[in-house]
Short mmCIF file of C-alpha atoms and ligand atoms in Angstrom, two decimals:
data_model
loop_
_atom_site.label_atom_id
_atom_site.label_comp_id
_atom_site.label_asym_id
_atom_site.label_seq_id
_atom_site.Cartn_x
_atom_site.Cartn_y
_atom_site.Cartn_z
CA MET A 3 -17.35 -19.78 -5.72
CA LYS A 4 -14.28 -20.46 -3.63
CA LEU A 5 -11.92 -17.49 -3.37
CA LEU A 6 -8.46 -17.79 -1.90
CA THR A 7 -7.02 -14.46 -0.80
CA ILE A 8 -3.29 -14.02 -0.34
CA ILE A 9 -2.04 -11.23 1.89
CA GLY A 10 1.14 -10.65 3.86
CA ALA A 11 2.11 -6.98 4.15
CA ARG A 12 0.41 -4.09 5.94
CA PRO A 13 -1.13 -2.34 2.91
CA GLN A 14 -2.63 -5.67 1.80
CA PHE A 15 -4.51 -6.07 5.08
CA ILE A 16 -6.09 -2.67 4.52
CA LYS A 17 -7.07 -3.45 0.93
CA ALA A 18 -8.34 -6.93 1.83
CA ALA A 19 -10.43 -5.47 4.68
CA ALA A 20 -12.53 -3.59 2.12
CA VAL A 21 -12.93 -6.60 -0.18
CA SER A 22 -13.58 -9.16 2.60
CA ARG A 23 -16.35 -6.89 3.89
CA GLU A 24 -17.96 -7.21 0.46
CA VAL A 25 -17.38 -10.98 0.32
CA ALA A 26 -19.29 -11.33 3.59
CA LYS A 27 -22.44 -10.07 1.82
CA HIS A 28 -22.42 -13.08 -0.53
CA ASP A 29 -23.59 -16.49 0.70
CA ASP A 30 -22.36 -18.04 -2.54
CA ILE A 31 -18.69 -17.15 -1.89
CA THR A 32 -16.35 -18.98 0.46
CA GLU A 33 -13.19 -17.06 1.24
CA VAL A 34 -10.02 -18.76 2.44
CA ILE A 35 -7.41 -16.29 3.70
CA VAL A 36 -3.72 -17.09 3.50
CA HIS A 37 -1.34 -14.78 5.40
CA THR A 38 2.21 -15.34 4.19
CA GLY A 39 3.58 -13.89 7.42
CA GLN A 40 5.68 -11.29 5.58
CA HIS A 41 4.69 -8.68 8.19
CA PHE A 42 4.45 -10.12 11.66
CA ASP A 43 4.82 -7.56 14.46
CA ALA A 44 1.51 -7.11 16.27
CA ASN A 45 1.35 -3.45 15.16
CA MET A 46 2.15 -4.40 11.54
CA SER A 47 -0.33 -7.27 11.26
CA GLU A 48 -2.64 -8.42 14.06
CA ILE A 49 -3.89 -4.91 14.86
CA PHE A 50 -5.45 -4.63 11.38
CA PHE A 51 -7.35 -7.91 11.72
CA ASP A 52 -8.68 -6.74 15.09
CA GLN A 53 -9.57 -3.16 14.19
CA MET A 54 -10.84 -3.71 10.68
CA GLN A 55 -12.65 -6.96 11.42
CA ILE A 56 -10.84 -8.89 8.74
CA PRO A 57 -11.63 -12.60 9.06
CA ARG A 58 -8.75 -14.44 10.77
CA PRO A 59 -6.39 -16.09 8.29
CA ASP A 60 -7.04 -19.78 7.69
CA TYR A 61 -3.30 -20.23 7.15
CA ASN A 62 -0.30 -18.27 8.40
CA LEU A 63 2.87 -19.35 6.63
CA ALA A 64 5.19 -17.30 8.90
CA ILE A 65 7.66 -16.51 6.12
CA ASN A 66 9.50 -13.23 6.68
CA SER A 67 12.79 -11.39 7.19
CA LEU A 68 14.54 -13.07 4.25
CA GLY A 69 16.16 -11.87 1.04
CA HIS A 70 13.95 -11.58 -2.02
CA GLY A 71 14.83 -15.01 -3.45
CA ALA A 72 14.43 -16.98 -0.25
CA MET A 73 11.26 -15.15 0.79
CA THR A 74 9.53 -15.46 -2.57
CA GLY A 75 10.74 -19.03 -3.08
CA ARG A 76 9.54 -20.29 0.28
CA MET A 77 6.21 -18.55 -0.15
CA LEU A 78 5.80 -20.15 -3.57
CA GLU A 79 6.41 -23.60 -2.14
CA GLU A 80 4.08 -23.21 0.83
CA ILE A 81 1.29 -21.47 -1.09
CA GLU A 82 1.34 -24.28 -3.64
CA LYS A 83 0.65 -26.81 -0.88
CA VAL A 84 -2.31 -24.76 0.36
CA LEU A 85 -3.70 -24.42 -3.17
CA LEU A 86 -3.48 -28.18 -3.74
CA THR A 87 -5.46 -28.71 -0.54
CA GLU A 88 -8.04 -25.97 -1.03
CA GLU A 89 -8.57 -26.12 -4.82
CA PRO A 90 -10.05 -22.60 -5.10
CA ASP A 91 -11.78 -21.20 -8.19
CA TRP A 92 -9.84 -17.95 -7.87
CA VAL A 93 -6.71 -16.67 -6.19
CA LEU A 94 -6.91 -12.99 -5.30
CA VAL A 95 -3.67 -11.05 -4.87
CA TYR A 96 -3.08 -7.41 -4.00
CA GLY A 97 -0.48 -4.85 -4.97
CA ASP A 98 3.18 -5.52 -5.61
CA THR A 99 4.92 -7.24 -2.71
CA ASN A 100 6.79 -10.53 -2.64
CA SER A 101 3.60 -12.12 -1.26
CA THR A 102 1.76 -10.91 -4.39
CA ILE A 103 4.09 -12.47 -6.95
CA ALA A 104 4.47 -15.69 -4.95
CA GLY A 105 0.69 -16.11 -4.75
CA ALA A 106 0.08 -15.34 -8.40
CA LEU A 107 2.85 -17.61 -9.64
CA ALA A 108 1.89 -20.55 -7.42
CA ALA A 109 -1.72 -20.33 -8.63
CA LYS A 110 -0.95 -19.87 -12.31
CA LYS A 111 1.34 -22.91 -12.42
CA LEU A 112 -1.55 -24.97 -11.04
CA HIS A 113 -3.93 -23.50 -13.66
CA ILE A 114 -5.94 -21.69 -11.01
CA LYS A 115 -7.32 -18.34 -12.14
CA VAL A 116 -5.60 -15.25 -10.74
CA ALA A 117 -7.21 -11.88 -10.03
CA HIS A 118 -4.90 -8.94 -9.40
CA VAL A 119 -6.14 -5.93 -7.44
CA GLU A 120 -4.13 -2.76 -8.15
CA ALA A 121 -3.13 -3.96 -11.59
CA GLY A 122 -1.50 -1.82 -14.26
CA LEU A 123 0.46 0.52 -12.02
CA ARG A 124 3.94 1.40 -13.20
CA SER A 125 6.75 3.52 -11.82
CA PHE A 126 8.92 2.69 -14.86
CA ASN A 127 11.78 2.13 -12.42
CA MET A 128 12.92 -1.45 -12.74
CA ASN A 129 15.25 -1.06 -9.76
CA MET A 130 12.20 -1.22 -7.50
CA PRO A 131 11.32 -4.74 -6.32
CA GLU A 132 7.68 -3.64 -6.47
CA GLU A 133 7.91 -2.82 -10.19
CA ILE A 134 9.21 -6.31 -10.97
CA ASN A 135 6.54 -7.92 -8.80
CA ARG A 136 3.68 -5.98 -10.35
CA ILE A 137 4.74 -6.44 -13.98
CA LEU A 138 5.09 -10.20 -13.55
CA THR A 139 1.86 -10.51 -11.58
CA ASP A 140 -0.10 -8.55 -14.18
CA ARG A 141 1.22 -10.72 -16.97
CA ILE A 142 -0.06 -13.97 -15.44
CA SER A 143 -3.37 -12.65 -14.10
CA ASP A 144 -6.73 -13.55 -15.63
CA ILE A 145 -8.54 -10.47 -14.35
CA LEU A 146 -6.70 -7.20 -13.88
CA PHE A 147 -8.56 -4.87 -11.54
CA CYS A 148 -7.05 -1.45 -12.28
CA PRO A 149 -7.54 1.41 -9.81
CA THR A 150 -7.25 4.19 -12.40
CA GLN A 151 -7.60 4.82 -16.13
CA THR A 152 -3.84 5.50 -16.23
CA ALA A 153 -3.29 1.91 -15.13
CA VAL A 154 -5.56 0.65 -17.93
CA VAL A 155 -3.62 2.73 -20.46
CA ASN A 156 -0.30 1.40 -19.11
CA LEU A 157 -1.48 -2.14 -19.83
CA ARG A 158 -2.70 -1.23 -23.31
CA LYS A 159 0.70 0.27 -24.10
CA GLU A 160 2.28 -3.03 -23.09
CA GLY A 161 0.10 -4.86 -25.62
CA TYR A 162 -2.44 -6.36 -23.25
CA GLU A 163 -5.12 -6.26 -25.93
CA ASN A 164 -3.29 -9.28 -27.35
CA ILE A 165 -3.34 -11.14 -24.04
CA ASN A 166 -6.25 -13.28 -22.93
CA ALA A 167 -7.13 -11.38 -19.76
CA THR A 168 -10.00 -9.16 -18.59
CA ILE A 169 -8.97 -5.60 -17.81
CA THR A 170 -11.28 -3.35 -15.87
CA ASN A 171 -11.06 0.01 -14.10
CA CYS A 172 -12.92 -0.62 -10.85
CA GLY A 173 -11.51 2.28 -8.81
CA ASP A 174 -9.30 1.96 -5.77
CA VAL A 175 -10.15 -0.31 -2.84
CA MET A 176 -8.15 2.01 -0.57
CA TYR A 177 -10.79 4.66 -1.21
CA ASP A 178 -13.48 2.20 -0.08
CA ALA A 179 -11.47 1.62 3.11
CA ALA A 180 -10.88 5.33 3.73
CA LEU A 181 -14.59 6.12 3.36
CA PHE A 182 -15.74 3.26 5.57
CA TYR A 183 -13.25 3.72 8.42
CA ALA A 184 -13.20 7.56 8.42
CA THR A 185 -16.01 7.71 10.98
CA LEU A 186 -14.26 5.17 13.24
CA SER A 187 -10.93 7.01 13.48
CA LYS A 188 -9.17 7.02 16.83
CA LYS A 189 -6.54 9.33 18.35
CA PRO A 190 -3.28 7.43 18.88
CA ASN A 191 -2.50 6.69 22.48
CA VAL A 192 0.69 8.79 22.52
CA GLU A 193 1.46 12.42 23.28
CA LEU A 194 1.14 14.46 20.10
CA PRO A 195 1.84 18.08 19.17
CA GLU A 196 -1.26 20.14 18.41
CA THR A 197 -0.16 20.99 14.88
CA PHE A 198 1.84 18.47 12.92
CA ILE A 199 2.87 16.97 9.61
CA LEU A 200 2.31 13.22 9.21
CA ALA A 201 5.31 11.39 7.76
CA THR A 202 6.32 7.82 6.91
CA CYS A 203 9.48 6.40 5.35
CA HIS A 204 10.19 2.78 4.48
CA ARG A 205 10.85 2.43 0.74
CA ALA A 206 13.94 0.28 0.04
CA GLU A 207 15.41 2.83 -2.38
CA ASN A 208 15.54 5.31 0.54
CA THR A 209 16.30 3.11 3.53
CA ASP A 210 19.02 1.12 1.77
CA ASP A 211 20.85 4.20 0.46
CA PRO A 212 22.52 6.10 3.34
CA THR A 213 22.87 9.28 1.24
CA ARG A 214 19.14 9.37 0.50
CA LEU A 215 18.09 8.42 4.03
CA LYS A 216 20.38 11.06 5.53
CA ALA A 217 19.03 13.78 3.23
CA ILE A 218 15.43 12.85 4.08
CA PHE A 219 16.05 12.93 7.82
CA ARG A 220 17.99 16.21 7.60
CA ALA A 221 15.10 17.75 5.69
CA MET A 222 12.59 16.42 8.24
CA GLY A 223 14.80 17.78 11.03
CA ASP A 224 14.73 21.24 9.40
CA ILE A 225 10.99 21.19 8.72
CA SER A 226 10.13 19.92 12.20
CA ALA A 227 11.72 23.07 13.69
CA ASP A 228 8.91 24.97 11.93
CA THR A 229 6.05 22.43 12.09
CA PRO A 230 6.43 19.31 14.26
CA ILE A 231 6.44 15.99 12.43
CA VAL A 232 4.81 12.78 13.65
CA LEU A 233 6.41 9.73 12.04
CA PRO A 234 5.12 6.21 12.78
CA LEU A 235 8.34 4.38 12.07
CA HIS A 236 8.35 1.23 9.92
CA PRO A 237 10.44 -1.56 11.54
CA ARG A 238 12.66 -1.68 8.45
CA THR A 239 13.63 1.98 8.91
CA ARG A 240 13.92 1.66 12.69
CA LYS A 241 16.46 -1.17 12.31
CA ILE A 242 18.47 0.71 9.68
CA LEU A 243 18.55 3.97 11.66
CA ALA A 244 19.60 2.12 14.80
CA ALA A 245 22.56 0.60 12.96
CA SER A 246 23.62 3.88 11.29
CA ASP A 247 24.94 7.24 12.42
CA ILE A 248 22.18 9.16 10.64
CA LYS A 249 20.83 11.84 12.97
CA HIS A 250 17.16 11.26 13.72
CA ASP A 251 16.74 12.59 17.27
CA TYR A 252 15.35 16.04 16.47
CA ALA A 253 13.34 17.76 19.22
CA HIS A 254 10.16 18.09 17.17
CA LEU A 255 10.43 14.96 15.05
CA HIS A 256 8.21 12.53 16.94
CA LEU A 257 9.19 8.99 16.02
CA ILE A 258 6.37 6.75 17.23
CA GLU A 259 5.64 3.05 16.83
CA PRO A 260 3.57 2.00 13.79
CA VAL A 261 -0.10 2.62 14.49
CA GLY A 262 -3.31 0.84 13.50
CA TYR A 263 -5.38 1.99 10.56
CA LEU A 264 -7.97 3.80 12.71
CA GLU A 265 -5.18 5.83 14.34
CA MET A 266 -3.62 6.46 10.95
CA VAL A 267 -6.91 7.83 9.67
CA TRP A 268 -7.10 10.12 12.72
CA LEU A 269 -3.57 11.38 11.98
CA LEU A 270 -4.54 11.96 8.35
CA GLN A 271 -7.65 13.86 9.41
CA HIS A 272 -5.73 16.11 11.81
CA CYS A 273 -2.37 16.72 10.10
CA GLN A 274 -1.34 19.81 8.14
CA MET A 275 0.40 17.93 5.37
CA VAL A 276 1.84 14.50 4.55
CA MET A 277 5.45 13.58 3.75
CA THR A 278 6.01 10.03 2.61
CA ASP A 279 7.58 7.47 0.31
CA SER A 280 4.63 5.11 0.80
CA GLY A 281 2.42 4.19 -2.12
CA GLY A 282 -0.83 3.99 -0.18
CA LEU A 283 -0.31 7.09 1.90
CA GLN A 284 0.02 9.31 -1.19
CA LYS A 285 -3.58 8.47 -2.07
CA GLU A 286 -4.82 8.72 1.49
CA ALA A 287 -3.37 12.25 1.71
CA TYR A 288 -5.60 13.06 -1.26
CA PHE A 289 -8.67 11.33 0.24
CA PHE A 290 -8.26 13.43 3.39
CA GLU A 291 -7.44 16.58 1.39
CA LYS A 292 -3.85 17.07 2.52
CA ILE A 293 -0.95 18.01 0.25
CA CYS A 294 1.62 15.25 -0.03
CA LEU A 295 5.37 15.71 -0.39
CA THR A 296 6.56 12.45 -1.93
CA MET A 297 10.13 11.52 -1.15
CA ARG A 298 10.65 9.52 -4.30
CA ASP A 299 11.91 10.26 -7.80
CA GLU A 300 8.72 9.04 -9.45
CA THR A 301 5.28 7.79 -8.52
CA GLU A 302 2.75 5.32 -9.85
CA TRP A 303 0.02 7.79 -8.87
CA VAL A 304 0.77 10.31 -11.61
CA GLU A 305 -2.72 11.85 -11.52
CA LEU A 306 -1.91 13.24 -8.06
CA VAL A 307 1.14 15.05 -9.39
CA GLU A 308 -0.69 16.27 -12.50
CA GLY A 309 -3.54 17.63 -10.35
CA GLY A 310 -1.17 19.50 -8.02
CA PHE A 311 -2.02 17.32 -4.99
CA ASN A 312 1.37 15.71 -4.72
CA LEU A 313 4.85 17.22 -5.06
CA LEU A 314 7.68 14.88 -6.02
CA CYS A 315 10.80 15.73 -4.04
CA GLY A 316 13.13 12.80 -4.60
CA ALA A 317 15.48 12.37 -1.68
CA SER A 318 16.90 15.87 -2.07
CA ARG A 319 16.96 18.00 1.07
CA THR A 320 16.74 21.17 -1.06
CA ARG A 321 13.74 19.95 -3.05
CA ILE A 322 11.95 18.75 0.06
CA LEU A 323 12.43 22.16 1.74
CA GLN A 324 11.44 24.10 -1.41
CA ASN A 325 8.33 21.99 -1.90
CA PHE A 326 7.40 22.32 1.77
CA ALA A 327 7.38 26.10 1.29
CA ARG A 328 5.34 25.75 -1.92
CA ALA A 329 2.86 23.33 -0.40
CA ARG A 330 1.90 25.74 2.37
CA VAL A 331 0.28 28.11 -0.09
CA MET A 332 -1.27 25.53 -2.42
CA HIS A 333 -5.03 24.95 -2.43
CA PRO A 334 -5.83 22.34 -5.07
CA ASP A 335 -9.39 21.40 -5.90
CA TYR A 336 -10.18 18.11 -4.19
CA LYS A 337 -13.59 17.72 -5.86
CA LYS A 338 -12.27 15.49 -8.64
CA GLN A 339 -12.85 11.79 -8.02
CA LEU A 340 -9.55 10.33 -9.16
CA TYR A 341 -10.02 6.91 -7.60
CA GLY A 342 -13.59 5.92 -8.43
CA SER A 343 -16.70 6.17 -6.30
CA GLY A 344 -15.74 4.11 -3.27
CA ASP A 345 -17.36 0.96 -4.66
CA ALA A 346 -14.27 -0.81 -6.00
CA SER A 347 -14.75 -3.84 -3.74
CA GLY A 348 -18.30 -4.38 -5.01
CA LYS A 349 -17.06 -4.18 -8.59
CA ILE A 350 -14.28 -6.67 -7.88
CA ILE A 351 -16.64 -9.24 -6.40
CA ALA A 352 -19.17 -8.71 -9.19
CA GLY A 353 -16.33 -9.14 -11.70
CA LEU A 354 -15.23 -12.42 -10.15
CA LEU A 355 -18.76 -13.80 -9.89
CA GLY A 356 -19.58 -12.70 -13.44
CA ASP A 357 -16.46 -14.29 -14.81
CA SER A 358 -17.03 -17.56 -12.93
CA ARG A 359 -20.59 -17.79 -14.24
CA ASN A 360 -19.41 -17.17 -17.79
CA GLN A 361 -17.04 -20.14 -17.81
C1 LIG B 30 7.27 -4.64 2.01
C2 LIG B 30 7.09 -4.59 0.49
C3 LIG B 30 6.87 -3.15 0.06
C4 LIG B 30 5.74 -2.50 0.83
C5 LIG B 30 5.96 -2.67 2.32
C6 LIG B 30 4.74 -2.17 3.06
C7 LIG B 30 8.32 -6.30 -0.79
C8 LIG B 30 9.52 -6.55 -1.62
N1 LIG B 30 8.27 -5.07 -0.20
O1 LIG B 30 8.45 -3.92 2.31
O2 LIG B 30 6.55 -3.11 -1.32
O3 LIG B 30 5.68 -1.14 0.50
O4 LIG B 30 6.14 -4.06 2.63
O5 LIG B 30 5.04 -1.83 4.37
O6 LIG B 30 7.48 -7.15 -0.66
N2 LIG B 30 9.95 -6.23 9.67
C9 LIG B 30 9.76 -6.36 11.03
N3 LIG B 30 8.48 -6.54 11.45
C10 LIG B 30 7.42 -6.60 10.62
C11 LIG B 30 7.63 -6.46 9.24
C12 LIG B 30 8.93 -6.28 8.78
O7 LIG B 30 10.68 -6.32 11.83
O8 LIG B 30 6.29 -6.78 11.08
C13 LIG B 30 11.34 -6.10 9.18
C14 LIG B 30 11.79 -7.41 8.51
O9 LIG B 30 12.34 -8.29 9.46
C15 LIG B 30 12.83 -6.91 7.54
C16 LIG B 30 12.34 -5.48 7.19
O10 LIG B 30 11.40 -5.11 8.18
O11 LIG B 30 14.07 -6.78 8.18
C17 LIG B 30 11.73 -5.41 5.82
O12 LIG B 30 10.57 -6.26 5.73
P1 LIG B 30 10.08 -6.84 4.31
O13 LIG B 30 8.78 -7.52 4.48
O14 LIG B 30 11.19 -7.60 3.67
O15 LIG B 30 9.90 -5.57 3.40
P2 LIG B 30 9.21 -4.16 3.68
O16 LIG B 30 10.27 -3.13 3.71
O17 LIG B 30 8.29 -4.26 4.83
N1 LIG B 31 -0.37 2.69 7.82
C1 LIG B 31 -0.86 2.33 9.07
N2 LIG B 31 -0.06 2.54 10.15
C2 LIG B 31 1.17 3.11 10.07
C3 LIG B 31 1.65 3.47 8.79
C4 LIG B 31 0.86 3.24 7.68
O1 LIG B 31 -1.97 1.84 9.18
O2 LIG B 31 1.83 3.26 11.10
C5 LIG B 31 -1.20 2.44 6.65
C6 LIG B 31 -1.41 3.63 5.72
O3 LIG B 31 -2.43 4.46 6.20
C7 LIG B 31 -1.76 2.94 4.42
C8 LIG B 31 -0.88 1.70 4.46
O4 LIG B 31 -0.55 1.49 5.83
O5 LIG B 31 -3.12 2.53 4.41
C9 LIG B 31 0.35 1.94 3.64
O6 LIG B 31 1.26 0.92 3.88
P1 LIG B 31 2.81 1.08 3.65
O7 LIG B 31 3.18 2.51 3.60
O8 LIG B 31 3.47 0.22 4.64
O9 LIG B 31 3.00 0.38 2.24
P2 LIG B 31 2.89 0.89 0.73
O10 LIG B 31 1.55 1.48 0.52
O11 LIG B 31 3.99 1.85 0.48
O12 LIG B 31 3.10 -0.36 -0.06
#
């Protein structure tokens, strides 16, 4: 079986690391990796290939830093050329970025089968570019690998029983990655406070709205006076802060460069709590048994909120501060396995092989 994997953004490298590790166990699978180039700084891309031993991409399309239309359009055009050359049996796409929809669409138009990892997630907020990308990708995928039962139910509610696609709950590949790399974690090579909260912020709905971004940074400024915050800053947010007058130079808010996954796992293992608008980090907070304050109005990972592991704060300074106070005295039960058994990658590869053999 020839599998063509399309990745481009940081969370996709982490997810693909888990699946590529599984692919390597199978002599009967050839994997071709296409990096769209969406993320390109060394600490947003190369570091993950090095640290996580992801096979080097066979193609790097170097498409980045464009508006949605231009980025997706150019990716579509270039991915199509690669697909015509490689003629894979399957195209594997991850998550909900512009690289995801471009890969799925290019493949489907060439009648190449598409497998979507992280299918079925919904925020029900159509203003998010990710929501558009994931809905369209799901609709044209042949196998939908859902990370949770909620995702399966979301698809059923959209009438997927009437669509000719295989839907399966395989668990979350990010859990596979967290389990595998937990023992390899590494302290970041920067000065860090002894006690700290780990934070990230990059979601377009926050960075592109000065009112929201200001409220988030004011809240982090307030909280950091009590418990220092370590924030590996996404380049998107760094650029926007640099061009704005939003205060972000608080004494105990440590803005550091983005770190590799092994350093991120170390930060997760040693932090008091997580504050984020990231999708992936909400789950990782749970894997490493840390309460997460989510600086969004809604989340795709509803089971975390229902279980009391994750507090939705929006971009309201008051709600962030109130939930920070609440979170300090919360002790949820982390025994539940919300994201499978850590064998999602194995199930994905078995699903692809099974499906190919059934044709
Ligand atoms: C993208 C995804 C988002 C995902 C995030 C993960 C889309 C629409 N969005 O958002 O769903 O959560 O990745 O991190 O696909 N930049 C750099 N260096 C880099 C990468 C980006 O400077 O290595 C800059 C770009 O030049 C651009 C900005 O960051 O100015 C945004 O990058 P882009 O890839 O468009 O979207 P993300 O915000 O990273
Ligand atoms: N991450 C990382 N280094 C950082 C920040 C995040 O390795 O400096 C990891 C994080 O642990 C998670 C993934 O990147 O595995 C999440 O990516 P991101 O927040 O960029 O995207 P999202 O999940 O929101 O799409």
